[in-house]
PDB file of C-alpha atoms in Angstrom:
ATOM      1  CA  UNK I   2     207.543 217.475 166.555  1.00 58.00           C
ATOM      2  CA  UNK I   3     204.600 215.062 167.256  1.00 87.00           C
ATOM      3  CA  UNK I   4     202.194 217.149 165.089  1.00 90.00           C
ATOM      4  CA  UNK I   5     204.837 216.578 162.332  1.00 93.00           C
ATOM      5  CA  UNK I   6     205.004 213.067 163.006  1.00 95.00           C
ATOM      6  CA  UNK I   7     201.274 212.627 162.797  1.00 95.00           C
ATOM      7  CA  UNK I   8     200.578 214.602 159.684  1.00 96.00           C
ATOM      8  CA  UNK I   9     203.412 212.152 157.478  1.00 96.00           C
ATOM      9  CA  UNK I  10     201.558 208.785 159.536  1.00 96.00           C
ATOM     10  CA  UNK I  11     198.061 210.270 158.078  1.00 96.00           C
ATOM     11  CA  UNK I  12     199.624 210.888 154.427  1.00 96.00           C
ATOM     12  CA  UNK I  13     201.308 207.573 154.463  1.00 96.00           C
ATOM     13  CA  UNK I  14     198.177 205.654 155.833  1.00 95.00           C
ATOM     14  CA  UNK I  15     196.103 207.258 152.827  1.00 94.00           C
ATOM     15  CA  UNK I  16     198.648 206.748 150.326  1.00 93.00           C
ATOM     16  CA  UNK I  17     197.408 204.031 147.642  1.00 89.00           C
ATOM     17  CA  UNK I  18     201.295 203.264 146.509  1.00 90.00           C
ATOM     18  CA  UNK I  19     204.534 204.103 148.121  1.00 93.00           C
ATOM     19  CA  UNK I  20     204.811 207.891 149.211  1.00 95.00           C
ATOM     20  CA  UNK I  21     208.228 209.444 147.917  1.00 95.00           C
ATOM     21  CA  UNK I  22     209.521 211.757 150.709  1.00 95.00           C
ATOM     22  CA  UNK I  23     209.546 214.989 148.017  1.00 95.00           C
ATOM     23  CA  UNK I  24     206.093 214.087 147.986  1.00 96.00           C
ATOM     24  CA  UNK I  25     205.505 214.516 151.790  1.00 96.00           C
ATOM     25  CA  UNK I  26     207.475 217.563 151.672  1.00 96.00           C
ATOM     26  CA  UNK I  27     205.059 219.192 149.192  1.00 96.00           C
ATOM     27  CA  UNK I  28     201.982 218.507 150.798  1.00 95.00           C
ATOM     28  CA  UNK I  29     203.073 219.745 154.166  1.00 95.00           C
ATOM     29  CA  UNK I  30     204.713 222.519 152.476  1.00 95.00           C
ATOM     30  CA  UNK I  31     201.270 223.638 151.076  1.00 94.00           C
ATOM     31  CA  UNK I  32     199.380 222.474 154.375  1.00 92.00           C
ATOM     32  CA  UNK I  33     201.585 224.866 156.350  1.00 91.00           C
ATOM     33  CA  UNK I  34     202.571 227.458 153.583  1.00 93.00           C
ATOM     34  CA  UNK I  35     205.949 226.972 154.673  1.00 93.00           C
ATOM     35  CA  UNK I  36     209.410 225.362 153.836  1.00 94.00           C
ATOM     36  CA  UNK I  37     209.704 221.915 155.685  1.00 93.00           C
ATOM     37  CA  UNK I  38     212.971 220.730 155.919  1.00 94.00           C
ATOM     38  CA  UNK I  39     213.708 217.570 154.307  1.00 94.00           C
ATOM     39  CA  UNK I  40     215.677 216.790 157.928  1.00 95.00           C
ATOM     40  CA  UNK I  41     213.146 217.236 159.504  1.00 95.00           C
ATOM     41  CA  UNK I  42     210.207 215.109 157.419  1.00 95.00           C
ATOM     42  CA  UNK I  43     213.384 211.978 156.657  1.00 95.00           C
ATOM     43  CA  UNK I  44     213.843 212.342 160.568  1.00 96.00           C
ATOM     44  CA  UNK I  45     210.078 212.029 161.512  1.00 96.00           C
ATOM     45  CA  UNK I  46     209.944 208.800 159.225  1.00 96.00           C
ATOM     46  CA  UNK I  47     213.037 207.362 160.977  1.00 96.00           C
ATOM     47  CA  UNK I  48     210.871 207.402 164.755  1.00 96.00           C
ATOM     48  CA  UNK I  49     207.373 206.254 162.931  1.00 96.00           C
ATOM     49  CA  UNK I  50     209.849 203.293 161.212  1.00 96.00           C
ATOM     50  CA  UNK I  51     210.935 203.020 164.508  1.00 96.00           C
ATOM     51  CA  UNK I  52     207.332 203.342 166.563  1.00 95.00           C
ATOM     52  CA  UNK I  53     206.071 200.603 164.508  1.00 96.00           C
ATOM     53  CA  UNK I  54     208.428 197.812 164.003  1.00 94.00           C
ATOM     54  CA  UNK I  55     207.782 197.275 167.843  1.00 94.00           C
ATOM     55  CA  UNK I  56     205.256 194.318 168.812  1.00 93.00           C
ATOM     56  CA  UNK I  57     202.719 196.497 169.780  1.00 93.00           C
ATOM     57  CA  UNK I  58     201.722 196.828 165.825  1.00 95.00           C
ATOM     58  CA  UNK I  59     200.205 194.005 163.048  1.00 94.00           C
ATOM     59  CA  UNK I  60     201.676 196.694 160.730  1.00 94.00           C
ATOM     60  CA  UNK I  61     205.430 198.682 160.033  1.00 95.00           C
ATOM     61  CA  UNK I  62     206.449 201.123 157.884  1.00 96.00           C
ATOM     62  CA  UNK I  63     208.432 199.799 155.059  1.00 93.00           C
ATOM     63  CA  UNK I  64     210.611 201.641 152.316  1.00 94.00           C
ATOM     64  CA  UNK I  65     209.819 200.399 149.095  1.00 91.00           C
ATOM     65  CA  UNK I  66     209.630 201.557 145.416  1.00 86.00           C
ATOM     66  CA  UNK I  67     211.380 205.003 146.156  1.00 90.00           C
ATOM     67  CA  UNK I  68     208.850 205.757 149.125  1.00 93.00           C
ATOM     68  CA  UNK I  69     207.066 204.741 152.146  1.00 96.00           C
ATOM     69  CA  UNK I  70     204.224 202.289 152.948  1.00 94.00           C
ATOM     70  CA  UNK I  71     202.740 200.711 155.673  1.00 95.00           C
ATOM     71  CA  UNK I  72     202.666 197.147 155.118  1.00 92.00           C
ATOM     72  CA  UNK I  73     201.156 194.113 157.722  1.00 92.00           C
ATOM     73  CA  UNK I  74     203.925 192.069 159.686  1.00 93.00           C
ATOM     74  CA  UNK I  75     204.490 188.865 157.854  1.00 91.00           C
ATOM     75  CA  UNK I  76     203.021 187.161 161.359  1.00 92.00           C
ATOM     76  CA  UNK I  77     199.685 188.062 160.364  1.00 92.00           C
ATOM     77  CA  UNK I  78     199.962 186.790 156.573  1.00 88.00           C
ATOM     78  CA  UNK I  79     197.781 183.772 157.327  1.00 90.00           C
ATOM     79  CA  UNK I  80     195.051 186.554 158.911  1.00 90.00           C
ATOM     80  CA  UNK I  81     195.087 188.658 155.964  1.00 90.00           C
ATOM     81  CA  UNK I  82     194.751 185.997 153.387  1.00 85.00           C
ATOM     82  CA  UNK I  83     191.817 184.557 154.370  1.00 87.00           C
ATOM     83  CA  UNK I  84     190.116 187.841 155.113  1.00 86.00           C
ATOM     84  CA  UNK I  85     191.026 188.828 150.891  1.00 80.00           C
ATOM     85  CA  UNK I  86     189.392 185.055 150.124  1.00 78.00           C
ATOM     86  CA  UNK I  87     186.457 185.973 151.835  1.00 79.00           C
ATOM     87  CA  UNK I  88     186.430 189.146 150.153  1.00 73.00           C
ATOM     88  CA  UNK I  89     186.905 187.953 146.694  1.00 68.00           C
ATOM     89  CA  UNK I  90     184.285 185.404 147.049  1.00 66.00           C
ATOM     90  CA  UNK I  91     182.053 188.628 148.130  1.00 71.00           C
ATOM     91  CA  UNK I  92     182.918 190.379 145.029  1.00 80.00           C
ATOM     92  CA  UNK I  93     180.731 189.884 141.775  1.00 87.00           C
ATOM     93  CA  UNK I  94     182.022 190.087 138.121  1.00 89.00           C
ATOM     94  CA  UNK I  95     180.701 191.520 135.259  1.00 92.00           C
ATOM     95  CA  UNK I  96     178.745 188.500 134.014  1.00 94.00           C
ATOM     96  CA  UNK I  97     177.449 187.706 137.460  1.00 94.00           C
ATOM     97  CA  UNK I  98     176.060 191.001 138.154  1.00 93.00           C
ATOM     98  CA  UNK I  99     174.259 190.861 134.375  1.00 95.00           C
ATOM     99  CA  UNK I 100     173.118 187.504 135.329  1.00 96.00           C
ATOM    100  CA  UNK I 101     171.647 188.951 138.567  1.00 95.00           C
ATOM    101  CA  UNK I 102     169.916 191.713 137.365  1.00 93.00           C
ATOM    102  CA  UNK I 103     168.131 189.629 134.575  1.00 95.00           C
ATOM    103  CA  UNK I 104     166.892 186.650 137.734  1.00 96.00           C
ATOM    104  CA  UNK I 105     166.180 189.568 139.989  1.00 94.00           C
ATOM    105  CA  UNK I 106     163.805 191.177 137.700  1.00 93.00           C
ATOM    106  CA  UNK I 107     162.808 188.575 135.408  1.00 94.00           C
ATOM    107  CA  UNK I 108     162.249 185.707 138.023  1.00 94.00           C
ATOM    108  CA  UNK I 109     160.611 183.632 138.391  1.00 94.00           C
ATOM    109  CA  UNK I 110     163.272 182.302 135.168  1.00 96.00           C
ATOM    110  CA  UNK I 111     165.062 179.481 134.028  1.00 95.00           C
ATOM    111  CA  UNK I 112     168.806 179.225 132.703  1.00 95.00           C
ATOM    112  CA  UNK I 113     167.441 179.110 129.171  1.00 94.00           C
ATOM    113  CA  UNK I 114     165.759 182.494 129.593  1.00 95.00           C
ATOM    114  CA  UNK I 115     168.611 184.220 131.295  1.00 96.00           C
ATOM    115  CA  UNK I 116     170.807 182.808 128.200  1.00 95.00           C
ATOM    116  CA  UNK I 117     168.569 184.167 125.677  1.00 95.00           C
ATOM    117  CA  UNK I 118     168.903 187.892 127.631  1.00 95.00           C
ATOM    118  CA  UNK I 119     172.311 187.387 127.476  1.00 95.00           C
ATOM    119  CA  UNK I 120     172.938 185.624 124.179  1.00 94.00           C
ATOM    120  CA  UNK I 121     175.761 183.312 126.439  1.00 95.00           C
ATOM    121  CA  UNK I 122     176.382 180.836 128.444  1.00 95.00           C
ATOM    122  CA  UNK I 123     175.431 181.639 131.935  1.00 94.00           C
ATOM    123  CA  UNK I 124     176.087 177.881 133.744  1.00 95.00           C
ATOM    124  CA  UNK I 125     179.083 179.280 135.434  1.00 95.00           C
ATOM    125  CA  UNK I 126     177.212 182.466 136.463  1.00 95.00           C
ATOM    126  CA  UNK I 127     174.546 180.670 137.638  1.00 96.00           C
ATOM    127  CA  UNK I 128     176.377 178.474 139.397  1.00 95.00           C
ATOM    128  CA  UNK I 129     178.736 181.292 141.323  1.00 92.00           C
ATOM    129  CA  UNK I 130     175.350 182.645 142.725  1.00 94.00           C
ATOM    130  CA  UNK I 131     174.046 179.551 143.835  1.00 94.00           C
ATOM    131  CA  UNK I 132     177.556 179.561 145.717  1.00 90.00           C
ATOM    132  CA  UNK I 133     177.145 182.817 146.926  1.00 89.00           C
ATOM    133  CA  UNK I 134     173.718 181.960 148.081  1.00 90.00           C
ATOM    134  CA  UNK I 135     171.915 185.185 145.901  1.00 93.00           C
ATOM    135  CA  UNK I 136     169.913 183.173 144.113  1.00 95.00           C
ATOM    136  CA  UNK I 137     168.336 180.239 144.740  1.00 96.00           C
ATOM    137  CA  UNK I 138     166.046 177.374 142.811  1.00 96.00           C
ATOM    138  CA  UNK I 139     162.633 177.689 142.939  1.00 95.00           C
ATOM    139  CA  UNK I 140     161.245 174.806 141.336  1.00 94.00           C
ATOM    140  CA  UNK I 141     160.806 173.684 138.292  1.00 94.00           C
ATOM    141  CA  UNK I 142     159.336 174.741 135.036  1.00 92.00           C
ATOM    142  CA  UNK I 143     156.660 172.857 132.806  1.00 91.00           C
ATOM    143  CA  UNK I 144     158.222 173.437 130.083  1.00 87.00           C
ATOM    144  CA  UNK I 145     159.717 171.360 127.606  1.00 89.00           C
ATOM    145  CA  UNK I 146     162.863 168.626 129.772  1.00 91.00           C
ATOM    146  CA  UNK I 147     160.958 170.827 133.801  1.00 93.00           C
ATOM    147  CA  UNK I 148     164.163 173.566 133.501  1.00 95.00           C
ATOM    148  CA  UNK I 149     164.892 174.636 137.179  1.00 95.00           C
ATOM    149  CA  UNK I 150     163.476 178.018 138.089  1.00 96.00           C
ATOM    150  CA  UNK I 151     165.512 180.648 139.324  1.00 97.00           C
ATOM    151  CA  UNK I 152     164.603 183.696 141.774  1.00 96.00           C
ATOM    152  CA  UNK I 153     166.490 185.575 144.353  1.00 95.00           C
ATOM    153  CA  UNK I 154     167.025 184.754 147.898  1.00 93.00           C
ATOM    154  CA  UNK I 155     167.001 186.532 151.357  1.00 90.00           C
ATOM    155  CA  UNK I 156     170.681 186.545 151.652  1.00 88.00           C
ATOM    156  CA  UNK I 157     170.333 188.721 148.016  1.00 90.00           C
ATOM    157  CA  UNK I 158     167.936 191.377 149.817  1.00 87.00           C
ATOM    158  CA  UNK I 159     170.858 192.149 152.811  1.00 83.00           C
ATOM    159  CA  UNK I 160     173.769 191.590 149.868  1.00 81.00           C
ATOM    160  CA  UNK I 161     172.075 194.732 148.539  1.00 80.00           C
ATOM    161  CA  UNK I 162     170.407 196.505 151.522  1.00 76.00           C
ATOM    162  CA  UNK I 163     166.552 196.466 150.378  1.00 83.00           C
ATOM    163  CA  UNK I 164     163.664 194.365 152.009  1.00 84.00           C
ATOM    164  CA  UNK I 165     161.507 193.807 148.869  1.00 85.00           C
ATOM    165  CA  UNK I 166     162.147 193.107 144.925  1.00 87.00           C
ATOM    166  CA  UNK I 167     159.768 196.539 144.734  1.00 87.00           C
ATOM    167  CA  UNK I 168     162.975 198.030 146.204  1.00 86.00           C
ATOM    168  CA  UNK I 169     164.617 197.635 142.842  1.00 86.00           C
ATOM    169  CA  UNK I 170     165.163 200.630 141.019  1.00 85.00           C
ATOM    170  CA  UNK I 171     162.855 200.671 138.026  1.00 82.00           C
ATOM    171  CA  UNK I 172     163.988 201.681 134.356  1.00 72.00           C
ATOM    172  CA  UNK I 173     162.052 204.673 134.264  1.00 71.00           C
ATOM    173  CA  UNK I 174     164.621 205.465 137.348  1.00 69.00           C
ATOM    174  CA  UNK I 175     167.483 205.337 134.573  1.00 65.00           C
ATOM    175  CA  UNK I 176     165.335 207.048 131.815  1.00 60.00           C
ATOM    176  CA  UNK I 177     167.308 210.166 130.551  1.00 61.00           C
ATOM    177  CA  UNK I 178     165.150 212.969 129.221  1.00 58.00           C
ATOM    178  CA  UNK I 179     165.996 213.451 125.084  1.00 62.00           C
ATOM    179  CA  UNK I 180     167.724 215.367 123.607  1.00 58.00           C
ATOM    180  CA  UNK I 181     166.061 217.989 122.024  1.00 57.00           C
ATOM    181  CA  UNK I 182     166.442 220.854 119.183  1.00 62.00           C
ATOM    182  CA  UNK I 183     164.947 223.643 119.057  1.00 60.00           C
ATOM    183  CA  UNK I 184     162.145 225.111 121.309  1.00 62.00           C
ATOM    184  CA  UNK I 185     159.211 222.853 122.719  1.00 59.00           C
ATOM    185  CA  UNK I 186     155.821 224.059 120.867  1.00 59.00           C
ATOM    186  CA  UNK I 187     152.916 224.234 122.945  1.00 56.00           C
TER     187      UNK I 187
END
C-alpha cells in the first residue's frame, strides 16, 4: 500500500488548493485504469495525516475546504514570513518593470524623461528601484535645476541573468512580420 500512499502525497504536494478525495480517486482511477476504493484512498490519507503531524516534519496534512493540503506547522510561521517579505520585495509591479525597461534602454535618463515615456508619475517607481538596488544614480544632468541621472546597476545584470545592456533583447526581436493579403509580387 506504500505505492498508494505515495501517489495521493505527490497529488496533494502539487495541488494549488485543497484536493477533494473524489478528486484523488479519479486521477488514480485513470493512472491505474482501475476502480480505487474510496477505503482504500480515505485510509491512505489517515497514515500520511498521521506520518506527518510527527516532529520529524515543518509541514502536516490538513483537511480544509472539502479536501486536503499540506500546510507548514505554525512553529515555523516566523520562518515563512520573512522568507514571503523577502520575496515580495523581489517581485516587481507593473509600473516598476515599465519604469525599468525605459532606464535600461534609455539611460543614461533623468526622472523627467522616464515621466514623459510614461506620461506619469514615476517618483515612487523610481524610488522602489533605488530600494531594490536595479538602478542606480549616475550623476547629474546639465540641464535646466542638474536632474539626477539614472542607469542600471550590476545587481540589475544578475536580477535578470545577462552580463551586458547589449544583452537586452532588441525591438526588432519583438517585430511581428505583417499581415498580408494576397500573394507577394516579385
Amino acid at each position: 500500500m506504500e505505492f498508494l500512499h505515495r501517489h495521493i502525497e505527490a497529488l496533494i504536494f502539487c495541488a494549488p488548493e485543497p484536493l477533494a478525495v473524489l478528486e484523488i480517486s479519479k486521477c488514480l482511477n485513470e493512472m491505474f485504469g482501475t476502480e480505487v476504493p474510496l477505503d482504500h484512498i480515505e485510509s491512505a490519507i489517515y497514515d500520511l495525516r498521521k506520518k506527518f503531524n510527527q516532529e520529524d516534519f515543518a509541514f502536516s496534512l490538513e483537511h480544509l475546504g472539502g479536501g486536503y493540503q499540506f500546510l507548514t506547522k505554525p512553529a515555523y510561521q516566523v520562518s515563512i514570513s520573512i522568507l514571503l517579505r523577502q520575496q515580495s520585495q523581489k517581485r516587481l509591479s507593473t509600473a516598476q518593470l515599465e519604469t525599468l525597461s525605459i532606464i535600461a534602454y534609455k539611460q543614461p535618463i533623468t526622472k523627467g524623461e522616464i515621466e514623459q515615456i510614461r506620461g506619469v508619475n514615476s517618483d515612487y517607481s523610481v524610488q522602489k528601484l533605488l530600494e531594490k538596488e536595479l538602478i542606480e544614480i549616475k550623476g547629474k544632468s546639465e540641464g535646466v535645476g542638474k536632474p539626477l541621472i539614472y542607469g542600471t546597476s550590476e545587481k540589475f545584470m544578475e536580477y535578470f541573468g545577462i552580463n551586458s545592456i547589449k544583452d537586452l533583447p532588441q525591438p526588432k526581436d519583438f517585430s511581428q512580420p505583417e499581415n498580408q493579403i494576397g500573394e507577394e509580387r516579385e
